């Protein structure tokens, strides 16, 4: 009876996760559609990076959800396929916080260096930054996988396994290296966000009138980026906690992974639509116009 109850609860948890992921994916796809509706959005740096985070989050949510389902049903897949999924998930894991850091710098330039904003934050600069973001995000994968490939033989790739990030850590020191790289990345991101926060705070106190309102709004955006990064930082420790729990009990491992997934994976990624999708006036007007089938088309043209 207890085993049946546990199975029911597990199924309920899985259904809840599927509901939230479906909801977030629908919202993200809707916002991406709105992004491509108006050339104003895909020629403005902050909206370009907003769309990049949405796309990265969509890929991350779908792939991580697949891994979660495989874990729940204890379904094994070939190691080589698991490796490809790991690369994609790991890349998207870093793209979001790195992009948030770049978006924070864009707000810093817009508020603290308004005369140079057009020059430094042009569409061409945005495209160059996207390449840099992907290169920086891929670097931990290159380092970690180079070490992994050097420590395993070919027969390892022909095995079938329960796919998770922990299986690629064959030695304790590999986990330490991955942890050190991730913590270095997040330390740099935190420093950049804190620097931007205090600089914008200084400008906000000196501003007046409409400029003051705009500056404080930018400051709140930086704070929300910082909170997202804080949640992503906690996500860094999840694999190590899960790896320790896995040695104790598979059932406990599944429950802990479910909790971590909801709090540290879903939560920070549901904030992106809020920060730039609903709080941004121009984007909100475009979204409302699209949802209401063009009822506000005239208002959208006037406001954009």
mmCIF file of C-alpha atoms in Angstrom:
data_model
loop_
_atom_site.group_PDB
_atom_site.id
_atom_site.type_symbol
_atom_site.label_atom_id
_atom_site.label_comp_id
_atom_site.label_asym_id
_atom_site.label_seq_id
_atom_site.Cartn_x
_atom_site.Cartn_y
_atom_site.Cartn_z
ATOM 1 C CA UNK A 1 0.000 0.000 0.000
ATOM 2 C CA UNK A 2 2.817 2.399 0.874
ATOM 3 C CA UNK A 3 4.535 1.670 -2.438
ATOM 4 C CA UNK A 4 1.313 2.401 -4.322
ATOM 5 C CA UNK A 5 0.865 5.681 -2.431
ATOM 6 C CA UNK A 6 4.445 6.647 -3.272
ATOM 7 C CA UNK A 7 3.802 5.878 -6.934
ATOM 8 C CA UNK A 8 0.640 8.009 -6.920
ATOM 9 C CA UNK A 9 2.489 10.942 -5.350
ATOM 10 C CA UNK A 10 5.303 10.567 -7.895
ATOM 11 C CA UNK A 11 2.799 10.614 -10.740
ATOM 12 C CA UNK A 12 1.107 13.682 -9.259
ATOM 13 C CA UNK A 13 4.454 15.444 -9.000
ATOM 14 C CA UNK A 14 5.247 14.588 -12.600
ATOM 15 C CA UNK A 15 1.874 15.894 -13.782
ATOM 16 C CA UNK A 16 2.417 19.161 -11.890
ATOM 17 C CA UNK A 17 5.822 19.591 -13.517
ATOM 18 C CA UNK A 18 4.358 18.940 -16.969
ATOM 19 C CA UNK A 19 1.660 21.531 -16.336
ATOM 20 C CA UNK A 20 4.116 24.249 -15.355
ATOM 21 C CA UNK A 21 6.552 23.437 -18.149
ATOM 22 C CA UNK A 22 3.738 23.487 -20.710
ATOM 23 C CA UNK A 23 2.562 26.815 -19.320
ATOM 24 C CA UNK A 24 6.034 28.381 -19.397
ATOM 25 C CA UNK A 25 6.731 27.055 -22.893
ATOM 26 C CA UNK A 26 3.428 28.450 -24.196
ATOM 27 C CA UNK A 27 4.193 31.849 -22.657
ATOM 28 C CA UNK A 28 7.745 31.838 -24.025
ATOM 29 C CA UNK A 29 6.648 30.836 -27.526
ATOM 30 C CA UNK A 30 4.002 33.566 -27.411
ATOM 31 C CA UNK A 31 6.593 36.177 -26.395
ATOM 32 C CA UNK A 32 9.020 34.974 -29.090
ATOM 33 C CA UNK A 33 6.241 35.337 -31.678
ATOM 34 C CA UNK A 34 5.545 38.898 -30.497
ATOM 35 C CA UNK A 35 9.284 39.653 -30.650
ATOM 36 C CA UNK A 36 9.365 38.893 -34.395
ATOM 37 C CA UNK A 37 6.228 40.912 -35.090
ATOM 38 C CA UNK A 38 7.845 44.341 -34.887
ATOM 39 C CA UNK A 39 11.228 45.354 -36.309
ATOM 40 C CA UNK A 40 11.637 47.679 -33.322
ATOM 41 C CA UNK A 41 12.136 44.625 -31.109
ATOM 42 C CA UNK A 42 14.640 42.697 -33.215
ATOM 43 C CA UNK A 43 16.707 45.825 -33.847
ATOM 44 C CA UNK A 44 16.985 46.790 -30.160
ATOM 45 C CA UNK A 45 19.692 45.151 -28.079
ATOM 46 C CA UNK A 46 17.761 44.533 -24.872
ATOM 47 C CA UNK A 47 14.901 42.843 -26.727
ATOM 48 C CA UNK A 48 17.321 40.756 -28.788
ATOM 49 C CA UNK A 49 18.876 39.423 -25.609
ATOM 50 C CA UNK A 50 15.424 38.941 -24.095
ATOM 51 C CA UNK A 51 14.516 36.709 -27.053
ATOM 52 C CA UNK A 52 17.833 34.854 -26.664
ATOM 53 C CA UNK A 53 17.036 34.009 -23.040
ATOM 54 C CA UNK A 54 13.542 32.839 -24.024
ATOM 55 C CA UNK A 55 14.898 30.518 -26.724
ATOM 56 C CA UNK A 56 17.632 29.185 -24.459
ATOM 57 C CA UNK A 57 15.133 28.618 -21.649
ATOM 58 C CA UNK A 58 12.763 26.768 -24.001
ATOM 59 C CA UNK A 59 15.503 24.340 -25.058
ATOM 60 C CA UNK A 60 16.678 23.941 -21.468
ATOM 61 C CA UNK A 61 13.173 23.285 -20.118
ATOM 62 C CA UNK A 62 12.327 20.733 -22.799
ATOM 63 C CA UNK A 63 15.566 18.760 -22.475
ATOM 64 C CA UNK A 64 15.686 18.882 -18.679
ATOM 65 C CA UNK A 65 12.052 17.774 -18.602
ATOM 66 C CA UNK A 66 12.942 14.782 -20.774
ATOM 67 C CA UNK A 67 15.711 13.869 -18.321
ATOM 68 C CA UNK A 68 13.310 14.252 -15.410
ATOM 69 C CA UNK A 69 10.774 11.913 -17.041
ATOM 70 C CA UNK A 70 13.467 9.357 -17.824
ATOM 71 C CA UNK A 71 14.576 9.453 -14.190
ATOM 72 C CA UNK A 72 11.039 9.016 -12.875
ATOM 73 C CA UNK A 73 10.456 5.940 -15.019
ATOM 74 C CA UNK A 74 14.053 4.676 -14.579
ATOM 75 C CA UNK A 75 14.421 4.485 -18.359
ATOM 76 C CA UNK A 76 17.967 4.053 -19.656
ATOM 77 C CA UNK A 77 19.354 5.502 -22.893
ATOM 78 C CA UNK A 78 22.669 5.042 -24.749
ATOM 79 C CA UNK A 79 25.556 6.913 -23.180
ATOM 80 C CA UNK A 80 26.349 8.718 -26.437
ATOM 81 C CA UNK A 81 22.814 10.138 -26.638
ATOM 82 C CA UNK A 82 22.991 11.148 -22.999
ATOM 83 C CA UNK A 83 26.277 12.924 -23.733
ATOM 84 C CA UNK A 84 24.676 14.979 -26.521
ATOM 85 C CA UNK A 85 21.774 15.939 -24.243
ATOM 86 C CA UNK A 86 24.250 16.893 -21.533
ATOM 87 C CA UNK A 87 26.136 19.223 -23.891
ATOM 88 C CA UNK A 88 22.936 21.007 -24.935
ATOM 89 C CA UNK A 89 21.609 21.315 -21.367
ATOM 90 C CA UNK A 90 24.950 22.515 -20.004
ATOM 91 C CA UNK A 91 25.290 25.114 -22.767
ATOM 92 C CA UNK A 92 21.787 26.492 -22.133
ATOM 93 C CA UNK A 93 22.449 26.436 -18.396
ATOM 94 C CA UNK A 94 25.233 28.996 -18.857
ATOM 95 C CA UNK A 95 23.641 31.005 -21.689
ATOM 96 C CA UNK A 96 20.834 32.353 -19.503
ATOM 97 C CA UNK A 97 22.955 33.806 -16.634
ATOM 98 C CA UNK A 98 25.634 35.092 -19.031
ATOM 99 C CA UNK A 99 22.941 36.801 -21.113
ATOM 100 C CA UNK A 100 21.375 38.269 -17.958
ATOM 101 C CA UNK A 101 24.758 39.757 -17.119
ATOM 102 C CA UNK A 102 25.036 41.324 -20.580
ATOM 103 C CA UNK A 103 21.477 42.698 -20.237
ATOM 104 C CA UNK A 104 22.493 44.252 -16.919
ATOM 105 C CA UNK A 105 25.458 45.928 -18.616
ATOM 106 C CA UNK A 106 23.089 47.229 -21.321
ATOM 107 C CA UNK A 107 20.936 48.851 -18.628
ATOM 108 C CA UNK A 108 24.082 50.289 -17.041
ATOM 109 C CA UNK A 109 25.135 51.874 -20.342
ATOM 110 C CA UNK A 110 21.602 53.150 -21.027
ATOM 111 C CA UNK A 111 21.331 54.881 -17.643
ATOM 112 C CA UNK A 112 24.904 55.835 -16.769
ATOM 113 C CA UNK A 113 26.244 56.480 -20.305
ATOM 114 C CA UNK A 114 23.156 57.581 -22.283
ATOM 115 C CA UNK A 115 25.131 59.514 -24.903
ATOM 116 C CA UNK A 116 27.074 56.387 -25.893
ATOM 117 C CA UNK A 117 24.165 53.954 -25.655
ATOM 118 C CA UNK A 118 23.319 54.131 -29.367
ATOM 119 C CA UNK A 119 26.928 53.441 -30.323
ATOM 120 C CA UNK A 120 27.685 50.669 -27.830
ATOM 121 C CA UNK A 121 24.294 48.920 -27.967
ATOM 122 C CA UNK A 122 23.595 48.836 -31.707
ATOM 123 C CA UNK A 123 22.174 45.834 -33.563
ATOM 124 C CA UNK A 124 25.648 44.955 -34.866
ATOM 125 C CA UNK A 125 27.017 45.049 -31.317
ATOM 126 C CA UNK A 126 24.169 42.800 -30.182
ATOM 127 C CA UNK A 127 25.038 40.173 -32.804
ATOM 128 C CA UNK A 128 28.699 40.278 -31.806
ATOM 129 C CA UNK A 129 27.683 39.922 -28.145
ATOM 130 C CA UNK A 130 25.550 36.881 -28.964
ATOM 131 C CA UNK A 131 28.605 35.156 -30.435
ATOM 132 C CA UNK A 132 30.636 36.099 -27.355
ATOM 133 C CA UNK A 133 27.875 34.860 -25.020
ATOM 134 C CA UNK A 134 27.791 31.468 -26.761
ATOM 135 C CA UNK A 135 31.580 31.201 -26.751
ATOM 136 C CA UNK A 136 31.793 32.007 -23.037
ATOM 137 C CA UNK A 137 28.914 29.605 -22.285
ATOM 138 C CA UNK A 138 30.526 26.783 -24.274
ATOM 139 C CA UNK A 139 33.962 27.109 -22.627
ATOM 140 C CA UNK A 140 33.071 25.112 -19.444
ATOM 141 C CA UNK A 141 31.712 22.311 -21.649
ATOM 142 C CA UNK A 142 34.906 22.246 -23.711
ATOM 143 C CA UNK A 143 37.089 22.039 -20.594
ATOM 144 C CA UNK A 144 34.971 19.483 -18.734
ATOM 145 C CA UNK A 145 34.338 17.218 -21.737
ATOM 146 C CA UNK A 146 38.020 17.298 -22.718
ATOM 147 C CA UNK A 147 38.811 15.900 -19.286
ATOM 148 C CA UNK A 148 35.969 13.366 -19.556
ATOM 149 C CA UNK A 149 37.078 12.083 -22.985
ATOM 150 C CA UNK A 150 40.624 11.677 -21.703
ATOM 151 C CA UNK A 151 39.523 9.485 -18.749
ATOM 152 C CA UNK A 152 37.157 6.962 -20.421
ATOM 153 C CA UNK A 153 37.587 4.294 -23.081
ATOM 154 C CA UNK A 154 35.408 3.724 -26.153
ATOM 155 C CA UNK A 155 33.359 0.929 -24.601
ATOM 156 C CA UNK A 156 31.974 3.458 -22.120
ATOM 157 C CA UNK A 157 29.952 5.129 -24.905
ATOM 158 C CA UNK A 158 28.184 1.879 -25.867
ATOM 159 C CA UNK A 159 26.607 1.430 -22.430
ATOM 160 C CA UNK A 160 23.014 2.270 -21.570
ATOM 161 C CA UNK A 161 22.474 4.348 -18.460
ATOM 162 C CA UNK A 162 20.008 6.361 -16.422
ATOM 163 C CA UNK A 163 20.897 9.753 -17.858
ATOM 164 C CA UNK A 164 21.892 12.469 -15.418
ATOM 165 C CA UNK A 165 24.658 15.028 -15.140
ATOM 166 C CA UNK A 166 26.330 13.084 -12.328
ATOM 167 C CA UNK A 167 27.338 10.108 -14.482
ATOM 168 C CA UNK A 168 29.968 12.214 -16.252
ATOM 169 C CA UNK A 169 31.798 12.796 -12.979
ATOM 170 C CA UNK A 170 33.922 9.654 -12.712
ATOM 171 C CA UNK A 171 36.346 11.073 -10.155
ATOM 172 C CA UNK A 172 35.890 13.483 -7.271
ATOM 173 C CA UNK A 173 38.420 15.912 -8.704
ATOM 174 C CA UNK A 174 36.326 16.235 -11.881
ATOM 175 C CA UNK A 175 33.441 17.485 -9.772
ATOM 176 C CA UNK A 176 35.772 19.950 -8.067
ATOM 177 C CA UNK A 177 36.954 21.288 -11.431
ATOM 178 C CA UNK A 178 33.388 21.738 -12.709
ATOM 179 C CA UNK A 179 32.408 23.408 -9.460
ATOM 180 C CA UNK A 180 35.428 25.741 -9.575
ATOM 181 C CA UNK A 181 34.682 26.798 -13.169
ATOM 182 C CA UNK A 182 31.016 27.431 -12.425
ATOM 183 C CA UNK A 183 31.756 29.360 -9.236
ATOM 184 C CA UNK A 184 34.305 31.505 -11.080
ATOM 185 C CA UNK A 185 31.702 32.338 -13.725
ATOM 186 C CA UNK A 186 29.073 33.253 -11.190
ATOM 187 C CA UNK A 187 31.534 35.282 -9.106
ATOM 188 C CA UNK A 188 32.327 37.425 -12.163
ATOM 189 C CA UNK A 189 28.605 37.775 -12.931
ATOM 190 C CA UNK A 190 27.797 38.815 -9.366
ATOM 191 C CA UNK A 191 30.586 41.414 -9.397
ATOM 192 C CA UNK A 192 29.283 42.872 -12.684
ATOM 193 C CA UNK A 193 25.695 43.007 -11.451
ATOM 194 C CA UNK A 194 26.677 44.561 -8.107
ATOM 195 C CA UNK A 195 28.870 47.125 -9.883
ATOM 196 C CA UNK A 196 26.002 48.033 -12.221
ATOM 197 C CA UNK A 197 23.565 48.200 -9.297
ATOM 198 C CA UNK A 198 25.617 50.691 -7.287
ATOM 199 C CA UNK A 199 26.395 52.826 -10.342
ATOM 200 C CA UNK A 200 22.716 52.977 -11.335
ATOM 201 C CA UNK A 201 21.763 53.659 -7.699
ATOM 202 C CA UNK A 202 24.108 56.636 -7.696
ATOM 203 C CA UNK A 203 22.529 58.012 -10.872
ATOM 204 C CA UNK A 204 19.011 57.325 -9.525
ATOM 205 C CA UNK A 205 19.613 59.436 -6.441
ATOM 206 C CA UNK A 206 20.862 62.332 -8.554
ATOM 207 C CA UNK A 207 18.110 62.120 -11.185
ATOM 208 C CA UNK A 208 14.859 64.032 -11.116
ATOM 209 C CA UNK A 209 11.433 63.955 -12.775
ATOM 210 C CA UNK A 210 10.892 61.484 -15.615
ATOM 211 C CA UNK A 211 14.575 60.535 -15.660
ATOM 212 C CA UNK A 212 14.346 59.519 -12.019
ATOM 213 C CA UNK A 213 11.347 57.264 -12.721
ATOM 214 C CA UNK A 214 13.116 55.613 -15.664
ATOM 215 C CA UNK A 215 16.322 55.168 -13.671
ATOM 216 C CA UNK A 216 14.590 53.507 -10.732
ATOM 217 C CA UNK A 217 12.802 51.170 -13.144
ATOM 218 C CA UNK A 218 16.181 50.208 -14.594
ATOM 219 C CA UNK A 219 17.470 49.650 -11.063
ATOM 220 C CA UNK A 220 14.583 47.290 -10.296
ATOM 221 C CA UNK A 221 15.384 45.382 -13.482
ATOM 222 C CA UNK A 222 18.985 44.920 -12.315
ATOM 223 C CA UNK A 223 17.728 43.682 -8.930
ATOM 224 C CA UNK A 224 15.506 41.099 -10.629
ATOM 225 C CA UNK A 225 18.451 39.980 -12.772
ATOM 226 C CA UNK A 226 20.436 39.595 -9.570
ATOM 227 C CA UNK A 227 17.687 37.474 -8.011
ATOM 228 C CA UNK A 228 17.595 35.253 -11.103
ATOM 229 C CA UNK A 229 21.346 34.829 -10.899
ATOM 230 C CA UNK A 230 21.033 33.996 -7.199
ATOM 231 C CA UNK A 231 18.654 31.123 -8.015
ATOM 232 C CA UNK A 232 20.930 29.948 -10.833
ATOM 233 C CA UNK A 233 23.850 29.968 -8.385
ATOM 234 C CA UNK A 234 21.968 27.620 -6.081
ATOM 235 C CA UNK A 235 21.299 25.384 -9.068
ATOM 236 C CA UNK A 236 25.071 24.912 -9.272
ATOM 237 C CA UNK A 237 25.008 22.886 -6.057
ATOM 238 C CA UNK A 238 22.059 20.700 -7.057
ATOM 239 C CA UNK A 239 24.082 18.016 -8.926
ATOM 240 C CA UNK A 240 26.395 17.521 -5.930
ATOM 241 C CA UNK A 241 23.470 17.238 -3.510
ATOM 242 C CA UNK A 242 21.680 14.830 -5.847
ATOM 243 C CA UNK A 243 24.829 12.737 -6.325
ATOM 244 C CA UNK A 244 25.178 12.342 -2.535
ATOM 245 C CA UNK A 245 21.498 11.488 -2.108
ATOM 246 C CA UNK A 246 21.650 8.935 -4.932
ATOM 247 C CA UNK A 247 24.103 6.895 -2.838
ATOM 248 C CA UNK A 248 21.487 6.689 -0.065
ATOM 249 C CA UNK A 249 18.189 6.008 -1.839
ATOM 250 C CA UNK A 250 16.819 6.206 -5.374
ATOM 251 C CA UNK A 251 13.390 7.269 -4.079
ATOM 252 C CA UNK A 252 14.908 10.082 -2.013
ATOM 253 C CA UNK A 253 17.038 11.060 -5.031
ATOM 254 C CA UNK A 254 13.911 11.388 -7.200
ATOM 255 C CA UNK A 255 12.170 13.540 -4.564
ATOM 256 C CA UNK A 256 15.180 15.808 -4.070
ATOM 257 C CA UNK A 257 15.627 16.172 -7.821
ATOM 258 C CA UNK A 258 11.956 17.108 -8.167
ATOM 259 C CA UNK A 259 12.295 19.810 -5.495
ATOM 260 C CA UNK A 260 15.479 21.212 -7.044
ATOM 261 C CA UNK A 261 13.897 21.176 -10.477
ATOM 262 C CA UNK A 262 10.865 23.176 -9.344
ATOM 263 C CA UNK A 263 12.716 25.715 -7.196
ATOM 264 C CA UNK A 264 16.078 26.235 -8.886
ATOM 265 C CA UNK A 265 15.365 25.396 -12.542
ATOM 266 C CA UNK A 266 11.776 26.414 -13.252
ATOM 267 C CA UNK A 267 11.643 29.441 -10.930
ATOM 268 C CA UNK A 268 14.496 31.552 -12.375
ATOM 269 C CA UNK A 269 13.324 30.854 -15.922
ATOM 270 C CA UNK A 270 9.776 31.993 -15.264
ATOM 271 C CA UNK A 271 11.127 35.415 -14.235
ATOM 272 C CA UNK A 272 12.396 36.339 -17.720
ATOM 273 C CA UNK A 273 8.892 36.739 -19.208
ATOM 274 C CA UNK A 274 7.960 38.836 -16.165
ATOM 275 C CA UNK A 275 10.955 41.181 -16.339
ATOM 276 C CA UNK A 276 10.849 42.042 -20.043
ATOM 277 C CA UNK A 277 7.532 40.548 -21.156
ATOM 278 C CA UNK A 278 5.056 42.085 -18.721
ATOM 279 C CA UNK A 279 6.989 44.914 -17.023
ATOM 280 C CA UNK A 280 8.160 46.456 -20.303
ATOM 281 C CA UNK A 281 5.476 48.855 -21.577
ATOM 282 C CA UNK A 282 6.259 48.548 -25.305
ATOM 283 C CA UNK A 283 6.426 44.778 -25.222
ATOM 284 C CA UNK A 284 3.287 44.532 -23.108
ATOM 285 C CA UNK A 285 1.329 46.696 -25.583
ATOM 286 C CA UNK A 286 2.525 44.505 -28.480
ATOM 287 C CA UNK A 287 1.637 41.351 -26.531
ATOM 288 C CA UNK A 288 -1.819 42.669 -25.687
ATOM 289 C CA UNK A 289 -2.405 43.645 -29.305
ATOM 290 C CA UNK A 290 -1.373 40.188 -30.533
ATOM 291 C CA UNK A 291 -3.478 38.330 -27.968
ATOM 292 C CA UNK A 292 -6.534 40.465 -28.699
ATOM 293 C CA UNK A 293 -6.148 39.946 -32.463
ATOM 294 C CA UNK A 294 -5.098 43.441 -33.421
ATOM 295 C CA UNK A 295 -7.719 45.322 -31.389
ATOM 296 C CA UNK A 296 -4.982 47.648 -30.161
ATOM 297 C CA UNK A 297 -3.136 47.880 -33.480
ATOM 298 C CA UNK A 298 -3.544 51.640 -33.721
ATOM 299 C CA UNK A 299 -2.365 52.142 -30.145
ATOM 300 C CA UNK A 300 0.642 49.877 -30.790
ATOM 301 C CA UNK A 301 1.704 51.945 -33.831
ATOM 302 C CA UNK A 302 1.483 55.155 -31.810
ATOM 303 C CA UNK A 303 3.397 53.854 -28.804
ATOM 304 C CA UNK A 304 6.198 52.137 -30.760
#
